[in-house]
Amino acid sequence: MKTWTLDTASARAALEIASEYADTTLLNHSVRSYAFGARYAEQHGLAYDAELLYVSALVHDLGLTAPFDSHTLPFEEAGGHVARVLTAGLGWPAARRARAEEVIVLHMRDDVSAAEDVESHLLQVGTSADVSGLRVAEFDPAFTADLLAAYPRGDFGAAFLALVQDQAARKPDCAAAAYVAGGAAARIAANPLERPQG
């Protein structure tokens, strides 16, 4: 089984919802984010709740899509609410629903260590690898090549930058605004994943 797949009822539901609301570029990013996080955990011997990480990763950016884009909440907080509603429908207990929301919200906050919160740390690792190329050199090139072949980037870098710039312009106090102001465009452009592989 590939590191980027998870086959549980909740995982299948998250993939179905993400596929309905995210375009292919954003959906593929979500899967790659899970895959990088899961592989990092494997490489570092980190025990984690794979289903919680997968579901959180698959819906973490739905707050960037038109149906869930909040005029007042940062996109990661809106995405956290999507996760709570989805997982309530899946029968998750309240504490686990809250964890899904927390993992999504924290992926846009200051670094969280694995000791503090392993799933939040792994989503940060996965999204940072895919968006900015952070730690990409630590992954086996064959793993990365297989992942990109299965879930191509397309124009992800430019598309994602446009989405966060839009969030920053409309919500100047949000984490996306700080990310844009802190050099998001340069970091995304410098991501080795943005260059042709091979």
Short mmCIF file of C-alpha atoms in Angstrom, two decimals:
data_model
loop_
_atom_site.label_atom_id
_atom_site.label_comp_id
_atom_site.label_asym_id
_atom_site.label_seq_id
_atom_site.Cartn_x
_atom_site.Cartn_y
_atom_site.Cartn_z
CA MET A 1 0.00 0.00 0.00
CA LYS A 2 1.34 3.40 -0.92
CA THR A 3 1.95 5.87 1.91
CA TRP A 4 -0.51 8.29 0.33
CA THR A 5 -3.53 6.01 0.49
CA LEU A 6 -5.83 5.30 3.42
CA ASP A 7 -8.89 3.11 3.12
CA THR A 8 -11.35 3.59 5.98
CA ALA A 9 -14.94 4.78 5.84
CA SER A 10 -13.91 8.22 7.15
CA ALA A 11 -10.99 8.46 4.73
CA ARG A 12 -13.22 7.59 1.79
CA ALA A 13 -15.78 10.19 2.87
CA ALA A 14 -13.10 12.88 3.21
CA LEU A 15 -11.76 12.08 -0.25
CA GLU A 16 -15.28 12.19 -1.69
CA ILE A 17 -16.03 15.59 -0.13
CA ALA A 18 -12.63 17.01 -1.09
CA SER A 19 -13.09 15.76 -4.65
CA GLU A 20 -16.50 17.45 -4.88
CA TYR A 21 -15.36 20.86 -3.67
CA ALA A 22 -11.66 21.23 -4.53
CA ASP A 23 -10.36 21.43 -8.06
CA THR A 24 -7.76 18.86 -9.11
CA THR A 25 -4.86 21.16 -8.27
CA LEU A 26 -6.00 21.75 -4.68
CA LEU A 27 -7.13 18.16 -4.21
CA ASN A 28 -3.77 16.79 -5.35
CA HIS A 29 -2.02 19.19 -2.97
CA SER A 30 -4.11 17.84 -0.10
CA VAL A 31 -3.22 14.24 -0.91
CA ARG A 32 0.47 15.10 -1.35
CA SER A 33 0.42 16.93 1.99
CA TYR A 34 -0.85 13.79 3.71
CA ALA A 35 1.67 11.64 1.85
CA PHE A 36 4.65 13.78 2.80
CA GLY A 37 3.50 13.91 6.42
CA ALA A 38 2.89 10.17 6.61
CA ARG A 39 6.24 9.35 5.02
CA TYR A 40 8.00 11.76 7.39
CA ALA A 41 6.37 9.99 10.34
CA GLU A 42 7.54 6.64 8.99
CA GLN A 43 11.10 7.92 8.52
CA HIS A 44 11.22 9.37 12.03
CA GLY A 45 9.40 6.59 13.86
CA LEU A 46 6.50 8.83 14.91
CA ALA A 47 3.30 7.15 16.09
CA TYR A 48 0.21 9.05 14.95
CA ASP A 49 -3.49 8.69 14.16
CA ALA A 50 -3.37 8.07 10.41
CA GLU A 51 -7.10 8.54 9.90
CA LEU A 52 -7.13 11.85 11.78
CA LEU A 53 -4.18 13.11 9.73
CA TYR A 54 -5.66 11.92 6.44
CA VAL A 55 -9.10 13.42 7.00
CA SER A 56 -7.57 16.68 8.21
CA ALA A 57 -5.20 16.84 5.25
CA LEU A 58 -7.91 16.12 2.69
CA VAL A 59 -10.17 18.95 3.87
CA HIS A 60 -7.58 21.38 5.24
CA ASP A 61 -7.85 23.83 2.34
CA LEU A 62 -11.59 23.69 1.68
CA GLY A 63 -11.82 27.11 3.32
CA LEU A 64 -10.14 28.41 0.17
CA THR A 65 -12.99 27.19 -2.03
CA ALA A 66 -15.96 29.42 -2.87
CA PRO A 67 -18.61 27.44 -0.98
CA PHE A 68 -16.63 27.53 2.28
CA ASP A 69 -14.69 30.78 1.99
CA SER A 70 -15.67 32.87 5.02
CA HIS A 71 -15.74 36.66 4.81
CA THR A 72 -14.64 36.89 8.44
CA LEU A 73 -12.70 33.74 9.35
CA PRO A 74 -9.23 32.82 8.14
CA PHE A 75 -9.40 29.99 5.62
CA GLU A 76 -7.85 27.46 7.99
CA GLU A 77 -10.50 28.19 10.62
CA ALA A 78 -13.25 27.83 8.02
CA GLY A 79 -11.66 24.54 6.94
CA GLY A 80 -11.58 23.42 10.55
CA HIS A 81 -15.33 23.94 10.76
CA VAL A 82 -15.81 21.91 7.58
CA ALA A 83 -13.86 19.10 9.25
CA ARG A 84 -16.02 19.28 12.37
CA VAL A 85 -19.25 19.03 10.35
CA LEU A 86 -17.92 16.22 8.15
CA THR A 87 -16.65 14.17 11.07
CA ALA A 88 -19.85 14.73 13.06
CA GLY A 89 -21.69 13.11 10.16
CA LEU A 90 -19.21 10.26 10.31
CA GLY A 91 -20.00 9.68 13.98
CA TRP A 92 -16.69 10.86 15.42
CA PRO A 93 -16.92 11.78 19.12
CA ALA A 94 -16.74 15.48 20.00
CA ALA A 95 -13.14 15.37 21.20
CA ARG A 96 -11.92 13.78 17.97
CA ARG A 97 -13.92 16.27 15.87
CA ALA A 98 -12.21 19.06 17.81
CA ARG A 99 -8.85 17.47 17.08
CA ALA A 100 -9.52 17.51 13.34
CA GLU A 101 -10.33 21.21 13.56
CA GLU A 102 -7.24 21.87 15.67
CA VAL A 103 -4.90 20.06 13.28
CA ILE A 104 -6.20 22.15 10.38
CA VAL A 105 -6.04 25.46 12.24
CA LEU A 106 -2.55 24.81 13.57
CA HIS A 107 -1.09 24.03 10.16
CA MET A 108 -1.05 27.80 9.52
CA ARG A 109 0.32 28.75 12.95
CA ASP A 110 3.81 28.79 14.42
CA ASP A 111 5.71 25.52 14.25
CA VAL A 112 4.28 22.75 16.40
CA SER A 113 6.69 20.02 17.50
CA ALA A 114 5.89 16.34 17.21
CA ALA A 115 6.11 16.10 21.00
CA GLU A 116 3.45 18.80 21.39
CA ASP A 117 0.99 17.50 18.79
CA VAL A 118 2.14 14.88 16.33
CA GLU A 119 -0.73 15.16 13.80
CA SER A 120 -0.48 18.97 13.64
CA HIS A 121 3.28 18.66 13.24
CA LEU A 122 2.86 16.16 10.40
CA LEU A 123 0.33 18.34 8.56
CA GLN A 124 2.75 21.27 8.90
CA VAL A 125 5.57 19.10 7.53
CA GLY A 126 3.42 17.86 4.65
CA THR A 127 2.00 21.21 3.60
CA SER A 128 5.36 22.97 3.97
CA ALA A 129 7.05 20.35 1.81
CA ASP A 130 4.43 20.63 -0.90
CA VAL A 131 3.99 24.41 -0.89
CA SER A 132 7.50 25.66 -0.16
CA GLY A 133 9.76 22.65 -0.63
CA LEU A 134 10.77 22.56 3.03
CA ARG A 135 12.50 19.25 3.84
CA VAL A 136 11.84 17.88 0.33
CA ALA A 137 15.49 16.80 0.08
CA GLU A 138 14.92 14.51 3.09
CA PHE A 139 12.51 12.32 1.11
CA ASP A 140 13.60 9.49 -1.17
CA PRO A 141 13.58 10.93 -4.71
CA ALA A 142 11.79 7.80 -5.97
CA PHE A 143 9.00 8.34 -3.42
CA THR A 144 8.64 11.97 -4.46
CA ALA A 145 8.67 11.11 -8.16
CA ASP A 146 6.00 8.43 -7.68
CA LEU A 147 3.85 10.82 -5.65
CA LEU A 148 4.10 13.57 -8.24
CA ALA A 149 3.28 11.10 -11.00
CA ALA A 150 0.19 9.91 -9.14
CA TYR A 151 -0.89 13.40 -8.03
CA PRO A 152 0.60 15.94 -10.47
CA ARG A 153 1.24 19.52 -9.44
CA GLY A 154 -0.07 21.20 -12.56
CA ASP A 155 -0.03 24.95 -11.88
CA PHE A 156 -0.35 24.46 -8.11
CA GLY A 157 2.29 27.00 -7.07
CA ALA A 158 0.75 29.90 -8.98
CA ALA A 159 -2.81 28.86 -8.14
CA PHE A 160 -2.10 28.53 -4.43
CA LEU A 161 -0.24 31.83 -4.31
CA ALA A 162 -3.22 33.57 -5.91
CA LEU A 163 -5.57 32.02 -3.35
CA VAL A 164 -3.52 33.09 -0.33
CA GLN A 165 -2.92 36.56 -1.79
CA ASP A 166 -6.69 36.92 -2.15
CA GLN A 167 -7.16 35.84 1.48
CA ALA A 168 -4.47 38.30 2.58
CA ALA A 169 -6.08 41.20 0.73
CA ARG A 170 -9.54 40.53 2.17
CA LYS A 171 -8.47 39.47 5.67
CA PRO A 172 -5.35 41.48 6.50
CA ASP A 173 -5.07 40.14 10.05
CA CYS A 174 -5.09 36.46 9.08
CA ALA A 175 -2.18 34.01 8.98
CA ALA A 176 -2.29 33.99 5.18
CA ALA A 177 -1.57 37.73 5.19
CA ALA A 178 1.49 37.18 7.37
CA TYR A 179 2.55 34.34 5.10
CA VAL A 180 2.25 36.53 1.98
CA ALA A 181 4.05 39.42 3.66
CA GLY A 182 6.80 37.06 4.78
CA GLY A 183 7.81 36.14 1.23
CA ALA A 184 5.37 33.45 0.14
CA ALA A 185 5.86 34.20 -3.54
CA ALA A 186 9.63 33.74 -3.36
CA ARG A 187 9.38 30.58 -1.26
CA ILE A 188 6.85 28.98 -3.60
CA ALA A 189 8.93 29.92 -6.65
CA ALA A 190 12.05 28.42 -5.04
CA ASN A 191 10.32 25.09 -4.29
CA PRO A 192 12.24 22.37 -6.17
CA LEU A 193 8.91 20.61 -6.78
CA GLU A 194 7.92 23.53 -9.01
CA ARG A 195 10.66 22.54 -11.43
CA PRO A 196 10.26 19.59 -13.82
CA GLN A 197 11.29 16.33 -12.17
CA GLY A 198 13.49 13.74 -13.77
#
